Amino acid sequence: MSNLVDQWLRCFHPRPTARVRLVCLPHASGNALFYRDWGALLPDGVETWAVQYPGRLDRLSEPCVTDMDELADRVTEALLPLTRNTGVALFGHSMGAAVAYEVTRRLEHRRGLAVRHLFVSAHPSPARHHGGDLHLGSDDALWDELRRQDATSAETLDHPQLRSLIMPALRGDYQLIETWRPAPAPPLSCPVTALGGHDDPDVDPADLADWARFTTGRYRQLVRPGGHFYLVDELDAVVSALELGLGVSG
């Protein structure tokens, strides 16, 4: 693997003989550890990788990427070695879903590579995406947004030193997603599965259903109990959806 793979991607459960590699992209302020346990839950035929964005954990000293095109270009370049002799699929949650879509576009339309499946979680389709200006506001406003979404544990939210570590990535990620303007593009050809929480205040089932317009391949939708971070409590159902979409069994 290349240095870019080592820089951008983490594999917590290596499976050298896997038939497909699932690349997972975190939410705003999130990191690769969010997907740490997924590899052990999926069948042996799947090797799970997670993207580590700059500006957090072992990449804390690097500046955050605040432009979607730049981030998608850099992630695409980093994961190209994973596509050699193995199928690749992408999963993204919240902001990560938008990044996963842009990376899939680049793989299909620019690189001519077939993507096995795109899984988008808790994010509206590109046509229903709305920007925002929270990234221009106060630290308190951004922190309140994390609290509203149940994105971070209460211990972290109440810890001032952890807040100071997370805030630059949180603000940078919100700048990226709030200033993203999806460009008109041909639909994808890979299958797409859209997932979400029934009580998500930001993404309703119609927002998910609109993803069907963005592929000529098969479309599935899964809505489970819970809010924006429904997948924490509904991980078994998410894993089942991944197995179904990837054509593997546990």
PDB file of C-alpha atoms in Angstrom:
ATOM      1  CA  MET A   1       0.000   0.000   0.000  1.00  0.00           C
ATOM      2  CA  SER A   2       1.089   3.586  -0.586  1.00  0.00           C
ATOM      3  CA  ASN A   3       1.993   6.310   1.889  1.00  0.00           C
ATOM      4  CA  LEU A   4      -1.333   7.974   1.079  1.00  0.00           C
ATOM      5  CA  VAL A   5      -3.178   4.880   2.265  1.00  0.00           C
ATOM      6  CA  ASP A   6      -1.251   4.973   5.540  1.00  0.00           C
ATOM      7  CA  GLN A   7      -1.981   8.680   5.922  1.00  0.00           C
ATOM      8  CA  TRP A   8      -5.694   8.671   5.107  1.00  0.00           C
ATOM      9  CA  LEU A   9      -7.040   5.204   5.884  1.00  0.00           C
ATOM     10  CA  ARG A  10      -7.242   2.901   8.886  1.00  0.00           C
ATOM     11  CA  CYS A  11      -7.972  -0.838   8.849  1.00  0.00           C
ATOM     12  CA  PHE A  12      -8.731  -2.215  12.313  1.00  0.00           C
ATOM     13  CA  HIS A  13      -9.488  -5.801  11.190  1.00  0.00           C
ATOM     14  CA  PRO A  14      -7.303  -6.762   8.195  1.00  0.00           C
ATOM     15  CA  ARG A  15      -8.644  -9.496   5.943  1.00  0.00           C
ATOM     16  CA  PRO A  16      -6.171  -9.960   3.080  1.00  0.00           C
ATOM     17  CA  THR A  17      -8.385 -12.460   1.243  1.00  0.00           C
ATOM     18  CA  ALA A  18     -11.537 -10.311   1.344  1.00  0.00           C
ATOM     19  CA  ARG A  19     -13.510  -9.992  -1.890  1.00  0.00           C
ATOM     20  CA  VAL A  20     -14.650  -6.431  -1.223  1.00  0.00           C
ATOM     21  CA  ARG A  21     -13.299  -3.473   0.740  1.00  0.00           C
ATOM     22  CA  LEU A  22     -15.792  -1.210   2.484  1.00  0.00           C
ATOM     23  CA  VAL A  23     -14.482   2.344   2.943  1.00  0.00           C
ATOM     24  CA  CYS A  24     -16.311   4.269   5.689  1.00  0.00           C
ATOM     25  CA  LEU A  25     -16.358   8.064   5.982  1.00  0.00           C
ATOM     26  CA  PRO A  26     -17.106   9.803   9.298  1.00  0.00           C
ATOM     27  CA  HIS A  27     -19.509  12.606  10.176  1.00  0.00           C
ATOM     28  CA  ALA A  28     -18.513  16.207  10.940  1.00  0.00           C
ATOM     29  CA  SER A  29     -15.928  16.276  13.758  1.00  0.00           C
ATOM     30  CA  GLY A  30     -15.819  12.471  13.593  1.00  0.00           C
ATOM     31  CA  ASN A  31     -12.828  10.224  13.091  1.00  0.00           C
ATOM     32  CA  ALA A  32     -11.918   6.733  11.949  1.00  0.00           C
ATOM     33  CA  LEU A  33     -12.460   5.247  15.415  1.00  0.00           C
ATOM     34  CA  PHE A  34     -16.220   5.647  14.927  1.00  0.00           C
ATOM     35  CA  TYR A  35     -15.996   2.558  12.670  1.00  0.00           C
ATOM     36  CA  ARG A  36     -13.462   0.653  14.781  1.00  0.00           C
ATOM     37  CA  ASP A  37     -15.752  -2.317  15.533  1.00  0.00           C
ATOM     38  CA  TRP A  38     -17.453  -2.658  12.168  1.00  0.00           C
ATOM     39  CA  GLY A  39     -14.837  -4.922  10.620  1.00  0.00           C
ATOM     40  CA  ALA A  40     -15.401  -7.600  13.255  1.00  0.00           C
ATOM     41  CA  LEU A  41     -19.176  -7.507  12.705  1.00  0.00           C
ATOM     42  CA  LEU A  42     -19.094  -7.997   8.939  1.00  0.00           C
ATOM     43  CA  PRO A  43     -18.440 -11.359   7.230  1.00  0.00           C
ATOM     44  CA  ASP A  44     -14.948 -12.556   6.386  1.00  0.00           C
ATOM     45  CA  GLY A  45     -15.409 -11.586   2.746  1.00  0.00           C
ATOM     46  CA  VAL A  46     -15.459  -7.878   3.665  1.00  0.00           C
ATOM     47  CA  GLU A  47     -12.457  -5.827   4.793  1.00  0.00           C
ATOM     48  CA  THR A  48     -13.485  -2.561   6.445  1.00  0.00           C
ATOM     49  CA  TRP A  49     -11.432   0.622   6.149  1.00  0.00           C
ATOM     50  CA  ALA A  50     -12.147   4.010   7.726  1.00  0.00           C
ATOM     51  CA  VAL A  51     -11.039   7.426   6.502  1.00  0.00           C
ATOM     52  CA  GLN A  52      -9.078   9.585   8.928  1.00  0.00           C
ATOM     53  CA  TYR A  53      -9.641  13.240   8.025  1.00  0.00           C
ATOM     54  CA  PRO A  54      -6.866  15.731   8.844  1.00  0.00           C
ATOM     55  CA  GLY A  55      -7.142  17.771  12.039  1.00  0.00           C
ATOM     56  CA  ARG A  56      -8.002  15.018  14.522  1.00  0.00           C
ATOM     57  CA  LEU A  57      -6.397  12.257  16.578  1.00  0.00           C
ATOM     58  CA  ASP A  58      -3.112  11.180  14.979  1.00  0.00           C
ATOM     59  CA  ARG A  59      -3.556  13.891  12.311  1.00  0.00           C
ATOM     60  CA  LEU A  60      -4.272  16.646  14.833  1.00  0.00           C
ATOM     61  CA  SER A  61      -1.318  18.768  13.703  1.00  0.00           C
ATOM     62  CA  GLU A  62      -2.551  18.901  10.095  1.00  0.00           C
ATOM     63  CA  PRO A  63      -4.933  21.641   8.955  1.00  0.00           C
ATOM     64  CA  CYS A  64      -8.517  20.599   8.347  1.00  0.00           C
ATOM     65  CA  VAL A  65      -9.741  20.473   4.763  1.00  0.00           C
ATOM     66  CA  THR A  66     -12.624  22.929   4.465  1.00  0.00           C
ATOM     67  CA  ASP A  67     -13.461  22.524   0.758  1.00  0.00           C
ATOM     68  CA  MET A  68     -15.461  19.531  -0.480  1.00  0.00           C
ATOM     69  CA  ASP A  69     -13.740  19.263  -3.858  1.00  0.00           C
ATOM     70  CA  GLU A  70     -10.319  19.195  -2.241  1.00  0.00           C
ATOM     71  CA  LEU A  71     -11.314  16.602   0.338  1.00  0.00           C
ATOM     72  CA  ALA A  72     -13.030  14.344  -2.198  1.00  0.00           C
ATOM     73  CA  ASP A  73     -10.050  14.562  -4.565  1.00  0.00           C
ATOM     74  CA  ARG A  74      -7.606  13.664  -1.807  1.00  0.00           C
ATOM     75  CA  VAL A  75      -9.680  10.785  -0.429  1.00  0.00           C
ATOM     76  CA  THR A  76     -10.155   9.414  -3.946  1.00  0.00           C
ATOM     77  CA  GLU A  77      -6.430   9.462  -4.602  1.00  0.00           C
ATOM     78  CA  ALA A  78      -5.705   7.782  -1.273  1.00  0.00           C
ATOM     79  CA  LEU A  79      -8.094   4.880  -1.746  1.00  0.00           C
ATOM     80  CA  LEU A  80      -7.159   4.049  -5.353  1.00  0.00           C
ATOM     81  CA  PRO A  81      -4.704   1.341  -4.222  1.00  0.00           C
ATOM     82  CA  LEU A  82      -7.599  -0.397  -2.430  1.00  0.00           C
ATOM     83  CA  THR A  83      -9.384  -0.882  -5.767  1.00  0.00           C
ATOM     84  CA  ARG A  84      -6.661  -3.096  -7.228  1.00  0.00           C
ATOM     85  CA  ASN A  85      -7.934  -6.648  -7.693  1.00  0.00           C
ATOM     86  CA  THR A  86     -10.709  -6.074  -5.137  1.00  0.00           C
ATOM     87  CA  GLY A  87     -14.156  -4.545  -5.297  1.00  0.00           C
ATOM     88  CA  VAL A  88     -14.699  -1.361  -3.302  1.00  0.00           C
ATOM     89  CA  ALA A  89     -17.844   0.030  -1.673  1.00  0.00           C
ATOM     90  CA  LEU A  90     -18.362   3.229   0.304  1.00  0.00           C
ATOM     91  CA  PHE A  91     -20.373   4.079   3.407  1.00  0.00           C
ATOM     92  CA  GLY A  92     -20.743   7.606   4.744  1.00  0.00           C
ATOM     93  CA  HIS A  93     -22.699   8.982   7.678  1.00  0.00           C
ATOM     94  CA  SER A  94     -24.039  12.558   7.724  1.00  0.00           C
ATOM     95  CA  MET A  95     -21.276  14.767   6.246  1.00  0.00           C
ATOM     96  CA  GLY A  96     -19.483  11.531   5.389  1.00  0.00           C
ATOM     97  CA  ALA A  97     -22.381  10.546   3.107  1.00  0.00           C
ATOM     98  CA  ALA A  98     -21.846  13.670   1.009  1.00  0.00           C
ATOM     99  CA  VAL A  99     -18.100  12.996   0.834  1.00  0.00           C
ATOM    100  CA  ALA A 100     -18.758   9.349  -0.088  1.00  0.00           C
ATOM    101  CA  TYR A 101     -21.033  10.475  -2.921  1.00  0.00           C
ATOM    102  CA  GLU A 102     -18.412  12.863  -4.303  1.00  0.00           C
ATOM    103  CA  VAL A 103     -15.700  10.195  -4.065  1.00  0.00           C
ATOM    104  CA  THR A 104     -17.948   7.684  -5.831  1.00  0.00           C
ATOM    105  CA  ARG A 105     -18.556  10.203  -8.612  1.00  0.00           C
ATOM    106  CA  ARG A 106     -14.819  10.620  -9.054  1.00  0.00           C
ATOM    107  CA  LEU A 107     -14.174   6.884  -9.097  1.00  0.00           C
ATOM    108  CA  GLU A 108     -16.894   6.212 -11.653  1.00  0.00           C
ATOM    109  CA  HIS A 109     -16.856   9.282 -13.872  1.00  0.00           C
ATOM    110  CA  ARG A 110     -13.190  10.276 -13.784  1.00  0.00           C
ATOM    111  CA  ARG A 111     -11.389   6.993 -13.137  1.00  0.00           C
ATOM    112  CA  GLY A 112     -13.763   4.616 -14.907  1.00  0.00           C
ATOM    113  CA  LEU A 113     -13.853   2.321 -11.884  1.00  0.00           C
ATOM    114  CA  ALA A 114     -16.889   0.280 -10.909  1.00  0.00           C
ATOM    115  CA  VAL A 115     -18.016   0.883  -7.326  1.00  0.00           C
ATOM    116  CA  ARG A 116     -19.676  -2.110  -5.711  1.00  0.00           C
ATOM    117  CA  HIS A 117     -22.195  -0.092  -3.660  1.00  0.00           C
ATOM    118  CA  LEU A 118     -22.721   3.352  -2.150  1.00  0.00           C
ATOM    119  CA  PHE A 119     -24.345   3.527   1.306  1.00  0.00           C
ATOM    120  CA  VAL A 120     -25.469   7.012   2.378  1.00  0.00           C
ATOM    121  CA  SER A 121     -26.630   7.541   5.949  1.00  0.00           C
ATOM    122  CA  ALA A 122     -28.472  10.476   7.533  1.00  0.00           C
ATOM    123  CA  HIS A 123     -27.949  12.948   4.717  1.00  0.00           C
ATOM    124  CA  PRO A 124     -30.357  14.350   2.113  1.00  0.00           C
ATOM    125  CA  SER A 125     -29.746  13.744  -1.566  1.00  0.00           C
ATOM    126  CA  PRO A 126     -27.540  16.332  -3.311  1.00  0.00           C
ATOM    127  CA  ALA A 127     -30.651  17.995  -4.746  1.00  0.00           C
ATOM    128  CA  ARG A 128     -32.126  18.453  -1.271  1.00  0.00           C
ATOM    129  CA  HIS A 129     -28.919  19.548   0.437  1.00  0.00           C
ATOM    130  CA  HIS A 130     -29.051  22.939   2.125  1.00  0.00           C
ATOM    131  CA  GLY A 131     -26.061  24.988   3.175  1.00  0.00           C
ATOM    132  CA  GLY A 132     -25.780  26.964   6.359  1.00  0.00           C
ATOM    133  CA  ASP A 133     -23.734  29.419   8.373  1.00  0.00           C
ATOM    134  CA  LEU A 134     -23.132  27.715  11.699  1.00  0.00           C
ATOM    135  CA  HIS A 135     -19.430  27.591  10.856  1.00  0.00           C
ATOM    136  CA  LEU A 136     -19.429  31.401  11.008  1.00  0.00           C
ATOM    137  CA  GLY A 137     -20.973  31.502  14.476  1.00  0.00           C
ATOM    138  CA  SER A 138     -19.690  31.098  17.989  1.00  0.00           C
ATOM    139  CA  ASP A 139     -18.047  28.050  19.504  1.00  0.00           C
ATOM    140  CA  ASP A 140     -21.035  27.730  21.820  1.00  0.00           C
ATOM    141  CA  ALA A 141     -23.439  27.548  18.870  1.00  0.00           C
ATOM    142  CA  LEU A 142     -21.417  24.785  17.232  1.00  0.00           C
ATOM    143  CA  TRP A 143     -21.140  22.897  20.499  1.00  0.00           C
ATOM    144  CA  ASP A 144     -24.894  23.173  21.033  1.00  0.00           C
ATOM    145  CA  GLU A 145     -25.353  21.581  17.603  1.00  0.00           C
ATOM    146  CA  LEU A 146     -23.342  18.547  18.713  1.00  0.00           C
ATOM    147  CA  ARG A 147     -25.491  18.337  21.818  1.00  0.00           C
ATOM    148  CA  ARG A 148     -28.706  18.614  19.790  1.00  0.00           C
ATOM    149  CA  GLN A 149     -27.685  15.772  17.480  1.00  0.00           C
ATOM    150  CA  ASP A 150     -26.411  13.505  20.281  1.00  0.00           C
ATOM    151  CA  ALA A 151     -23.217  13.323  18.254  1.00  0.00           C
ATOM    152  CA  THR A 152     -20.861  13.131  21.238  1.00  0.00           C
ATOM    153  CA  SER A 153     -21.002  11.626  24.707  1.00  0.00           C
ATOM    154  CA  ALA A 154     -22.073  13.817  27.624  1.00  0.00           C
ATOM    155  CA  GLU A 155     -18.620  13.373  29.162  1.00  0.00           C
ATOM    156  CA  THR A 156     -16.960  14.873  26.095  1.00  0.00           C
ATOM    157  CA  LEU A 157     -19.468  17.685  25.823  1.00  0.00           C
ATOM    158  CA  ASP A 158     -18.772  18.715  29.406  1.00  0.00           C
ATOM    159  CA  HIS A 159     -14.979  18.428  29.159  1.00  0.00           C
ATOM    160  CA  PRO A 160     -13.382  21.814  28.310  1.00  0.00           C
ATOM    161  CA  GLN A 161     -10.028  20.386  27.191  1.00  0.00           C
ATOM    162  CA  LEU A 162     -11.648  17.910  24.823  1.00  0.00           C
ATOM    163  CA  ARG A 163     -13.853  20.688  23.514  1.00  0.00           C
ATOM    164  CA  SER A 164     -10.783  22.754  22.636  1.00  0.00           C
ATOM    165  CA  LEU A 165      -9.290  19.785  20.769  1.00  0.00           C
ATOM    166  CA  ILE A 166     -12.442  18.995  18.814  1.00  0.00           C
ATOM    167  CA  MET A 167     -13.556  22.541  17.975  1.00  0.00           C
ATOM    168  CA  PRO A 168     -11.170  23.223  15.025  1.00  0.00           C
ATOM    169  CA  ALA A 169     -12.267  20.024  13.261  1.00  0.00           C
ATOM    170  CA  LEU A 170     -15.919  20.708  14.054  1.00  0.00           C
ATOM    171  CA  ARG A 171     -15.773  24.231  12.628  1.00  0.00           C
ATOM    172  CA  GLY A 172     -13.749  23.139   9.596  1.00  0.00           C
ATOM    173  CA  ASP A 173     -16.110  20.269   8.804  1.00  0.00           C
ATOM    174  CA  TYR A 174     -19.166  22.492   9.132  1.00  0.00           C
ATOM    175  CA  GLN A 175     -17.555  24.973   6.774  1.00  0.00           C
ATOM    176  CA  LEU A 176     -16.987  22.166   4.294  1.00  0.00           C
ATOM    177  CA  ILE A 177     -20.519  20.766   4.367  1.00  0.00           C
ATOM    178  CA  GLU A 178     -22.321  24.104   4.669  1.00  0.00           C
ATOM    179  CA  THR A 179     -20.474  25.565   1.666  1.00  0.00           C
ATOM    180  CA  TRP A 180     -20.786  22.418  -0.488  1.00  0.00           C
ATOM    181  CA  ARG A 181     -22.665  23.127  -3.693  1.00  0.00           C
ATOM    182  CA  PRO A 182     -23.183  19.834  -5.551  1.00  0.00           C
ATOM    183  CA  ALA A 183     -22.397  20.249  -9.234  1.00  0.00           C
ATOM    184  CA  PRO A 184     -24.802  18.862 -11.862  1.00  0.00           C
ATOM    185  CA  ALA A 185     -23.554  15.416 -12.817  1.00  0.00           C
ATOM    186  CA  PRO A 186     -24.741  12.251 -14.567  1.00  0.00           C
ATOM    187  CA  PRO A 187     -26.261   9.702 -12.217  1.00  0.00           C
ATOM    188  CA  LEU A 188     -24.099   7.007 -10.709  1.00  0.00           C
ATOM    189  CA  SER A 189     -24.316   3.484 -12.069  1.00  0.00           C
ATOM    190  CA  CYS A 190     -23.658   1.648  -8.805  1.00  0.00           C
ATOM    191  CA  PRO A 191     -26.421   0.501  -6.445  1.00  0.00           C
ATOM    192  CA  VAL A 192     -27.298   2.954  -3.667  1.00  0.00           C
ATOM    193  CA  THR A 193     -28.750   2.280  -0.236  1.00  0.00           C
ATOM    194  CA  ALA A 194     -29.962   5.264   1.810  1.00  0.00           C
ATOM    195  CA  LEU A 195     -30.321   4.818   5.572  1.00  0.00           C
ATOM    196  CA  GLY A 196     -31.676   7.073   8.278  1.00  0.00           C
ATOM    197  CA  GLY A 197     -33.415   7.496  11.597  1.00  0.00           C
ATOM    198  CA  HIS A 198     -37.186   7.819  11.813  1.00  0.00           C
ATOM    199  CA  ASP A 199     -36.917  10.730  14.237  1.00  0.00           C
ATOM    200  CA  ASP A 200     -33.989  12.545  12.633  1.00  0.00           C
ATOM    201  CA  PRO A 201     -34.908  16.251  12.832  1.00  0.00           C
ATOM    202  CA  ASP A 202     -32.647  17.109   9.888  1.00  0.00           C
ATOM    203  CA  VAL A 203     -33.264  14.302   7.373  1.00  0.00           C
ATOM    204  CA  ASP A 204     -36.725  12.893   6.694  1.00  0.00           C
ATOM    205  CA  PRO A 205     -37.632   9.820   4.610  1.00  0.00           C
ATOM    206  CA  ALA A 206     -38.355  12.000   1.554  1.00  0.00           C
ATOM    207  CA  ASP A 207     -34.817  13.402   1.746  1.00  0.00           C
ATOM    208  CA  LEU A 208     -33.519   9.831   1.680  1.00  0.00           C
ATOM    209  CA  ALA A 209     -35.905   8.684  -1.053  1.00  0.00           C
ATOM    210  CA  ASP A 210     -34.604  11.386  -3.387  1.00  0.00           C
ATOM    211  CA  TRP A 211     -31.267   9.526  -3.568  1.00  0.00           C
ATOM    212  CA  ALA A 212     -33.006   7.127  -5.976  1.00  0.00           C
ATOM    213  CA  ARG A 213     -32.693   9.803  -8.685  1.00  0.00           C
ATOM    214  CA  PHE A 214     -28.914   9.777  -8.382  1.00  0.00           C
ATOM    215  CA  THR A 215     -28.269   6.278  -9.681  1.00  0.00           C
ATOM    216  CA  THR A 216     -29.284   4.135 -12.611  1.00  0.00           C
ATOM    217  CA  GLY A 217     -28.563   1.108 -10.417  1.00  0.00           C
ATOM    218  CA  ARG A 218     -30.684  -0.550  -7.776  1.00  0.00           C
ATOM    219  CA  TYR A 219     -31.932   1.638  -4.933  1.00  0.00           C
ATOM    220  CA  ARG A 220     -32.885   0.546  -1.422  1.00  0.00           C
ATOM    221  CA  GLN A 221     -33.936   2.519   1.639  1.00  0.00           C
ATOM    222  CA  LEU A 222     -33.827   1.653   5.318  1.00  0.00           C
ATOM    223  CA  VAL A 223     -35.362   3.824   8.042  1.00  0.00           C
ATOM    224  CA  ARG A 224     -34.835   2.690  11.632  1.00  0.00           C
ATOM    225  CA  PRO A 225     -35.924   4.028  15.026  1.00  0.00           C
ATOM    226  CA  GLY A 226     -33.798   6.863  16.337  1.00  0.00           C
ATOM    227  CA  GLY A 227     -32.479  10.295  15.521  1.00  0.00           C
ATOM    228  CA  HIS A 228     -29.525  11.559  13.522  1.00  0.00           C
ATOM    229  CA  PHE A 229     -27.212   9.015  15.147  1.00  0.00           C
ATOM    230  CA  TYR A 230     -29.711   6.143  14.930  1.00  0.00           C
ATOM    231  CA  LEU A 231     -26.902   3.803  13.764  1.00  0.00           C
ATOM    232  CA  VAL A 232     -25.303   3.656  17.221  1.00  0.00           C
ATOM    233  CA  ASP A 233     -28.284   1.740  18.654  1.00  0.00           C
ATOM    234  CA  GLU A 234     -29.322   0.179  15.332  1.00  0.00           C
ATOM    235  CA  LEU A 235     -25.918  -1.139  14.285  1.00  0.00           C
ATOM    236  CA  ASP A 236     -27.171  -4.705  13.794  1.00  0.00           C
ATOM    237  CA  ALA A 237     -29.737  -3.472  11.268  1.00  0.00           C
ATOM    238  CA  VAL A 238     -27.093  -1.366   9.514  1.00  0.00           C
ATOM    239  CA  VAL A 239     -24.755  -4.363   9.282  1.00  0.00           C
ATOM    240  CA  SER A 240     -27.590  -6.430   7.791  1.00  0.00           C
ATOM    241  CA  ALA A 241     -28.174  -3.714   5.183  1.00  0.00           C
ATOM    242  CA  LEU A 242     -24.471  -3.710   4.362  1.00  0.00           C
ATOM    243  CA  GLU A 243     -24.473  -7.499   3.955  1.00  0.00           C
ATOM    244  CA  LEU A 244     -27.516  -7.318   1.680  1.00  0.00           C
ATOM    245  CA  GLY A 245     -26.067  -4.536  -0.450  1.00  0.00           C
ATOM    246  CA  LEU A 246     -22.672  -6.194  -0.758  1.00  0.00           C
ATOM    247  CA  GLY A 247     -24.122  -9.626  -1.487  1.00  0.00           C
ATOM    248  CA  VAL A 248     -22.375 -11.312   1.443  1.00  0.00           C
ATOM    249  CA  SER A 249     -23.802 -13.227   4.376  1.00  0.00           C
ATOM    250  CA  GLY A 250     -22.781 -13.310   8.003  1.00  0.00           C
TER     251      GLY A 250
END
